[in-house]
Amino acid sequence: MKYLIVYAHPNPKSFCAGIKERVESTIKSKGDEAVVRDLYAMNFNPVLSGADLLSFKNGGLAEDIKTEQDNIKAADIIVFIYPVWWTGLPAIMKGYVDRVISYGFAYRYNESGVEGLLADKKVVLFSTNGTPQDVYEKSGMFDSLNQTSDDGIFRFCGIQVLGHHYFSGPGSVDDSARQEMLNKVEQAISAT
């Protein structure tokens, strides 16, 4: 099984980095292959340009987009790891979605409506947030995040969502609570 890990956090000592490390080690312990795309370390360009838009319809993709699309094509399961900032994806991750998970590659329109072109792919998402869990639960924010990312991006493109796992306030809990969160990450990846 081939995994693609798409990771976005600027702090290499963040809890998201801990999630990435646990995901990688769990995949390797299963004897599977993992390719990691650390968007900050790569200095990924998140800005969708006019030339990018034209290339989606006319071909001639920018090399960085082609590379990322090739990584997606090669993967069976894609793992997204990122913090929730202002109730959404960090800019660099949003730019990855805008530029890579694009028209003609991930979806297209036909006489029946939208056709997801990545139906052979599965995704698991891990997101951290600083807001206390009960605040997001009471406000319905987790449902909103699931609708905008799980439904609005991945299911829209035909990708099967295996789970979206949220970890609230990892910076404000003790090490044993963080370890329990990482154990949940391991369980989720082990189940794929």
mmCIF file of C-alpha atoms in Angstrom:
data_model
loop_
_atom_site.group_PDB
_atom_site.id
_atom_site.type_symbol
_atom_site.label_atom_id
_atom_site.label_comp_id
_atom_site.label_asym_id
_atom_site.label_seq_id
_atom_site.Cartn_x
_atom_site.Cartn_y
_atom_site.Cartn_z
ATOM 1 C CA MET A 1 0.000 0.000 0.000
ATOM 2 C CA LYS A 2 1.306 3.454 -0.901
ATOM 3 C CA TYR A 3 0.571 6.456 1.289
ATOM 4 C CA LEU A 4 1.016 10.105 0.462
ATOM 5 C CA ILE A 5 1.353 12.383 3.498
ATOM 6 C CA VAL A 6 0.579 16.035 2.798
ATOM 7 C CA TYR A 7 1.761 17.983 5.823
ATOM 8 C CA ALA A 8 1.517 21.684 6.663
ATOM 9 C CA HIS A 9 2.901 23.271 9.813
ATOM 10 C CA PRO A 10 5.702 25.841 10.032
ATOM 11 C CA ASN A 11 6.990 24.632 13.440
ATOM 12 C CA PRO A 12 9.001 21.386 13.260
ATOM 13 C CA LYS A 13 8.329 20.863 16.995
ATOM 14 C CA SER A 14 4.548 21.260 16.752
ATOM 15 C CA PHE A 15 2.029 18.611 17.722
ATOM 16 C CA CYS A 16 1.233 18.320 14.008
ATOM 17 C CA ALA A 17 4.874 17.279 13.529
ATOM 18 C CA GLY A 18 4.328 14.621 16.190
ATOM 19 C CA ILE A 19 1.276 13.404 14.281
ATOM 20 C CA LYS A 20 3.320 13.234 11.077
ATOM 21 C CA GLU A 21 6.040 11.212 12.795
ATOM 22 C CA ARG A 22 3.483 8.786 14.269
ATOM 23 C CA VAL A 23 1.745 8.389 10.906
ATOM 24 C CA GLU A 24 5.085 7.651 9.203
ATOM 25 C CA SER A 25 6.203 5.140 11.826
ATOM 26 C CA THR A 26 2.847 3.356 11.789
ATOM 27 C CA ILE A 27 2.889 3.069 7.999
ATOM 28 C CA LYS A 28 6.441 1.700 8.062
ATOM 29 C CA SER A 29 5.549 -0.792 10.816
ATOM 30 C CA LYS A 30 2.813 -2.129 8.510
ATOM 31 C CA GLY A 31 5.438 -2.661 5.796
ATOM 32 C CA ASP A 32 3.850 -0.018 3.588
ATOM 33 C CA GLU A 33 5.444 2.885 1.723
ATOM 34 C CA ALA A 34 5.058 6.561 2.639
ATOM 35 C CA VAL A 35 5.938 9.669 0.630
ATOM 36 C CA VAL A 36 5.937 12.853 2.703
ATOM 37 C CA ARG A 37 5.286 16.262 1.181
ATOM 38 C CA ASP A 38 6.144 18.853 3.864
ATOM 39 C CA LEU A 39 4.734 21.975 2.236
ATOM 40 C CA TYR A 40 6.683 24.452 4.370
ATOM 41 C CA ALA A 41 9.982 22.593 4.000
ATOM 42 C CA MET A 42 9.384 22.466 0.240
ATOM 43 C CA ASN A 43 8.533 26.173 0.191
ATOM 44 C CA PHE A 44 5.476 25.172 -1.826
ATOM 45 C CA ASN A 45 4.004 28.052 -3.821
ATOM 46 C CA PRO A 46 0.354 28.285 -2.709
ATOM 47 C CA VAL A 47 -0.632 31.090 -5.093
ATOM 48 C CA LEU A 48 -2.926 29.989 -7.901
ATOM 49 C CA SER A 49 -1.969 32.036 -10.943
ATOM 50 C CA GLY A 50 -3.806 32.884 -14.121
ATOM 51 C CA ALA A 51 -1.343 30.666 -15.980
ATOM 52 C CA ASP A 52 -2.243 27.786 -13.644
ATOM 53 C CA LEU A 53 -5.934 28.254 -14.420
ATOM 54 C CA LEU A 54 -5.285 28.209 -18.155
ATOM 55 C CA SER A 55 -3.128 25.099 -17.842
ATOM 56 C CA PHE A 56 -5.950 23.164 -16.154
ATOM 57 C CA LYS A 57 -7.984 23.460 -19.343
ATOM 58 C CA ASN A 58 -5.235 23.545 -21.956
ATOM 59 C CA GLY A 59 -2.454 21.364 -20.532
ATOM 60 C CA GLY A 60 1.126 22.418 -19.915
ATOM 61 C CA LEU A 61 1.000 22.236 -16.125
ATOM 62 C CA ALA A 62 3.628 23.929 -13.994
ATOM 63 C CA GLU A 63 6.223 21.383 -12.910
ATOM 64 C CA ASP A 64 5.405 21.689 -9.198
ATOM 65 C CA ILE A 65 1.727 20.942 -9.849
ATOM 66 C CA LYS A 66 2.578 17.992 -12.086
ATOM 67 C CA THR A 67 4.890 16.543 -9.410
ATOM 68 C CA GLU A 68 2.187 16.753 -6.752
ATOM 69 C CA GLN A 69 -0.456 15.276 -9.039
ATOM 70 C CA ASP A 70 1.915 12.405 -9.849
ATOM 71 C CA ASN A 71 2.295 11.777 -6.113
ATOM 72 C CA ILE A 72 -1.481 11.648 -5.743
ATOM 73 C CA LYS A 73 -1.800 9.288 -8.713
ATOM 74 C CA ALA A 74 0.764 6.921 -7.176
ATOM 75 C CA ALA A 75 -0.919 6.848 -3.748
ATOM 76 C CA ASP A 76 -3.624 4.512 -2.523
ATOM 77 C CA ILE A 77 -4.275 6.525 0.634
ATOM 78 C CA ILE A 78 -3.615 10.232 1.156
ATOM 79 C CA VAL A 79 -3.082 11.592 4.669
ATOM 80 C CA PHE A 80 -3.558 15.312 5.300
ATOM 81 C CA ILE A 81 -2.078 16.767 8.501
ATOM 82 C CA TYR A 82 -2.596 20.438 9.350
ATOM 83 C CA PRO A 83 -3.720 22.887 12.030
ATOM 84 C CA VAL A 84 -7.105 24.563 11.759
ATOM 85 C CA TRP A 85 -6.488 28.307 11.573
ATOM 86 C CA TRP A 86 -9.454 30.657 11.556
ATOM 87 C CA THR A 87 -11.787 27.705 10.948
ATOM 88 C CA GLY A 88 -10.033 26.522 7.825
ATOM 89 C CA LEU A 89 -6.939 25.217 6.138
ATOM 90 C CA PRO A 90 -3.654 27.112 6.556
ATOM 91 C CA ALA A 91 -2.950 29.240 3.474
ATOM 92 C CA ILE A 92 -0.215 26.915 2.207
ATOM 93 C CA MET A 93 -2.530 23.880 2.437
ATOM 94 C CA LYS A 94 -5.411 25.776 0.839
ATOM 95 C CA GLY A 95 -3.051 26.763 -1.975
ATOM 96 C CA TYR A 96 -2.044 23.109 -2.388
ATOM 97 C CA VAL A 97 -5.718 22.202 -2.778
ATOM 98 C CA ASP A 98 -6.343 25.093 -5.186
ATOM 99 C CA ARG A 99 -3.366 24.317 -7.405
ATOM 100 C CA VAL A 100 -3.078 20.517 -7.209
ATOM 101 C CA ILE A 101 -6.568 19.129 -6.642
ATOM 102 C CA SER A 102 -7.690 20.913 -9.737
ATOM 103 C CA TYR A 103 -10.185 20.854 -12.558
ATOM 104 C CA GLY A 104 -9.402 18.179 -15.144
ATOM 105 C CA PHE A 105 -7.278 16.204 -12.683
ATOM 106 C CA ALA A 106 -9.522 15.755 -9.637
ATOM 107 C CA TYR A 107 -12.952 16.599 -11.078
ATOM 108 C CA ARG A 108 -14.734 17.784 -14.174
ATOM 109 C CA TYR A 109 -18.216 18.736 -15.214
ATOM 110 C CA ASN A 110 -20.307 16.704 -17.616
ATOM 111 C CA GLU A 111 -23.946 16.539 -18.655
ATOM 112 C CA SER A 112 -24.823 14.847 -15.334
ATOM 113 C CA GLY A 113 -23.052 17.460 -13.203
ATOM 114 C CA VAL A 114 -19.793 16.962 -11.309
ATOM 115 C CA GLU A 115 -17.658 13.909 -11.951
ATOM 116 C CA GLY A 116 -15.072 13.072 -9.299
ATOM 117 C CA LEU A 117 -11.956 11.740 -11.010
ATOM 118 C CA LEU A 118 -10.152 10.390 -7.934
ATOM 119 C CA ALA A 119 -12.595 7.643 -6.971
ATOM 120 C CA ASP A 120 -9.757 5.149 -6.561
ATOM 121 C CA LYS A 121 -8.264 7.216 -3.703
ATOM 122 C CA LYS A 122 -8.919 7.293 0.033
ATOM 123 C CA VAL A 123 -8.050 10.042 2.507
ATOM 124 C CA VAL A 124 -7.516 10.327 6.256
ATOM 125 C CA LEU A 125 -7.297 13.781 7.822
ATOM 126 C CA PHE A 126 -5.708 14.867 11.103
ATOM 127 C CA SER A 127 -6.343 18.428 12.257
ATOM 128 C CA THR A 128 -5.323 20.264 15.387
ATOM 129 C CA ASN A 129 -6.977 23.356 16.787
ATOM 130 C CA GLY A 130 -6.396 25.582 19.786
ATOM 131 C CA THR A 131 -10.055 26.094 20.595
ATOM 132 C CA PRO A 132 -11.425 23.883 23.384
ATOM 133 C CA GLN A 133 -13.254 20.850 22.005
ATOM 134 C CA ASP A 134 -16.554 21.643 23.746
ATOM 135 C CA VAL A 135 -16.648 25.097 22.117
ATOM 136 C CA TYR A 136 -16.308 23.585 18.619
ATOM 137 C CA GLU A 137 -18.812 20.832 19.427
ATOM 138 C CA LYS A 138 -21.457 23.241 20.812
ATOM 139 C CA SER A 139 -21.071 25.674 17.931
ATOM 140 C CA GLY A 140 -21.254 22.952 15.266
ATOM 141 C CA MET A 141 -17.799 23.920 14.003
ATOM 142 C CA PHE A 142 -16.623 20.330 13.569
ATOM 143 C CA ASP A 143 -19.649 19.670 11.349
ATOM 144 C CA SER A 144 -18.866 22.808 9.349
ATOM 145 C CA LEU A 145 -15.225 21.810 8.938
ATOM 146 C CA ASN A 146 -16.284 18.351 7.787
ATOM 147 C CA GLN A 147 -18.650 19.838 5.242
ATOM 148 C CA THR A 148 -16.148 22.283 3.784
ATOM 149 C CA SER A 149 -13.159 19.928 3.627
ATOM 150 C CA ASP A 150 -14.408 16.350 3.657
ATOM 151 C CA ASP A 151 -17.451 16.983 1.461
ATOM 152 C CA GLY A 152 -16.484 20.162 -0.382
ATOM 153 C CA ILE A 153 -13.010 19.002 -1.394
ATOM 154 C CA PHE A 154 -12.478 15.273 -1.091
ATOM 155 C CA ARG A 155 -15.898 13.667 -1.671
ATOM 156 C CA PHE A 156 -16.501 16.251 -4.411
ATOM 157 C CA CYS A 157 -13.524 14.674 -6.212
ATOM 158 C CA GLY A 158 -14.749 11.122 -5.581
ATOM 159 C CA ILE A 159 -12.251 10.408 -2.790
ATOM 160 C CA GLN A 160 -13.451 8.143 0.016
ATOM 161 C CA VAL A 161 -12.989 9.841 3.407
ATOM 162 C CA LEU A 162 -11.863 7.213 5.912
ATOM 163 C CA GLY A 163 -11.958 9.658 8.806
ATOM 164 C CA HIS A 164 -11.274 13.193 9.920
ATOM 165 C CA HIS A 165 -9.689 13.261 13.359
ATOM 166 C CA TYR A 166 -9.571 16.483 15.388
ATOM 167 C CA PHE A 167 -7.267 17.152 18.312
ATOM 168 C CA SER A 168 -8.247 20.195 20.357
ATOM 169 C CA GLY A 169 -5.787 22.116 22.495
ATOM 170 C CA PRO A 170 -2.736 19.859 22.294
ATOM 171 C CA GLY A 171 -0.602 22.757 23.538
ATOM 172 C CA SER A 172 -2.647 23.137 26.715
ATOM 173 C CA VAL A 173 -2.741 19.517 27.908
ATOM 174 C CA ASP A 174 -0.129 17.337 29.604
ATOM 175 C CA ASP A 175 2.167 14.834 27.919
ATOM 176 C CA SER A 176 -0.026 11.848 28.795
ATOM 177 C CA ALA A 177 -3.027 13.464 27.066
ATOM 178 C CA ARG A 178 -0.901 14.213 23.995
ATOM 179 C CA GLN A 179 0.366 10.625 24.010
ATOM 180 C CA GLU A 180 -3.238 9.410 24.065
ATOM 181 C CA MET A 181 -3.954 11.618 21.040
ATOM 182 C CA LEU A 182 -0.981 10.091 19.216
ATOM 183 C CA ASN A 183 -2.243 6.616 20.108
ATOM 184 C CA LYS A 184 -5.519 7.536 18.374
ATOM 185 C CA VAL A 185 -3.502 8.599 15.303
ATOM 186 C CA GLU A 186 -1.763 5.221 15.293
ATOM 187 C CA GLN A 187 -5.070 3.368 15.616
ATOM 188 C CA ALA A 188 -6.589 5.333 12.740
ATOM 189 C CA ILE A 189 -3.650 4.611 10.412
ATOM 190 C CA SER A 190 -3.444 0.976 11.513
ATOM 191 C CA ALA A 191 -7.107 0.555 10.503
ATOM 192 C CA THR A 192 -6.448 1.693 6.905
#
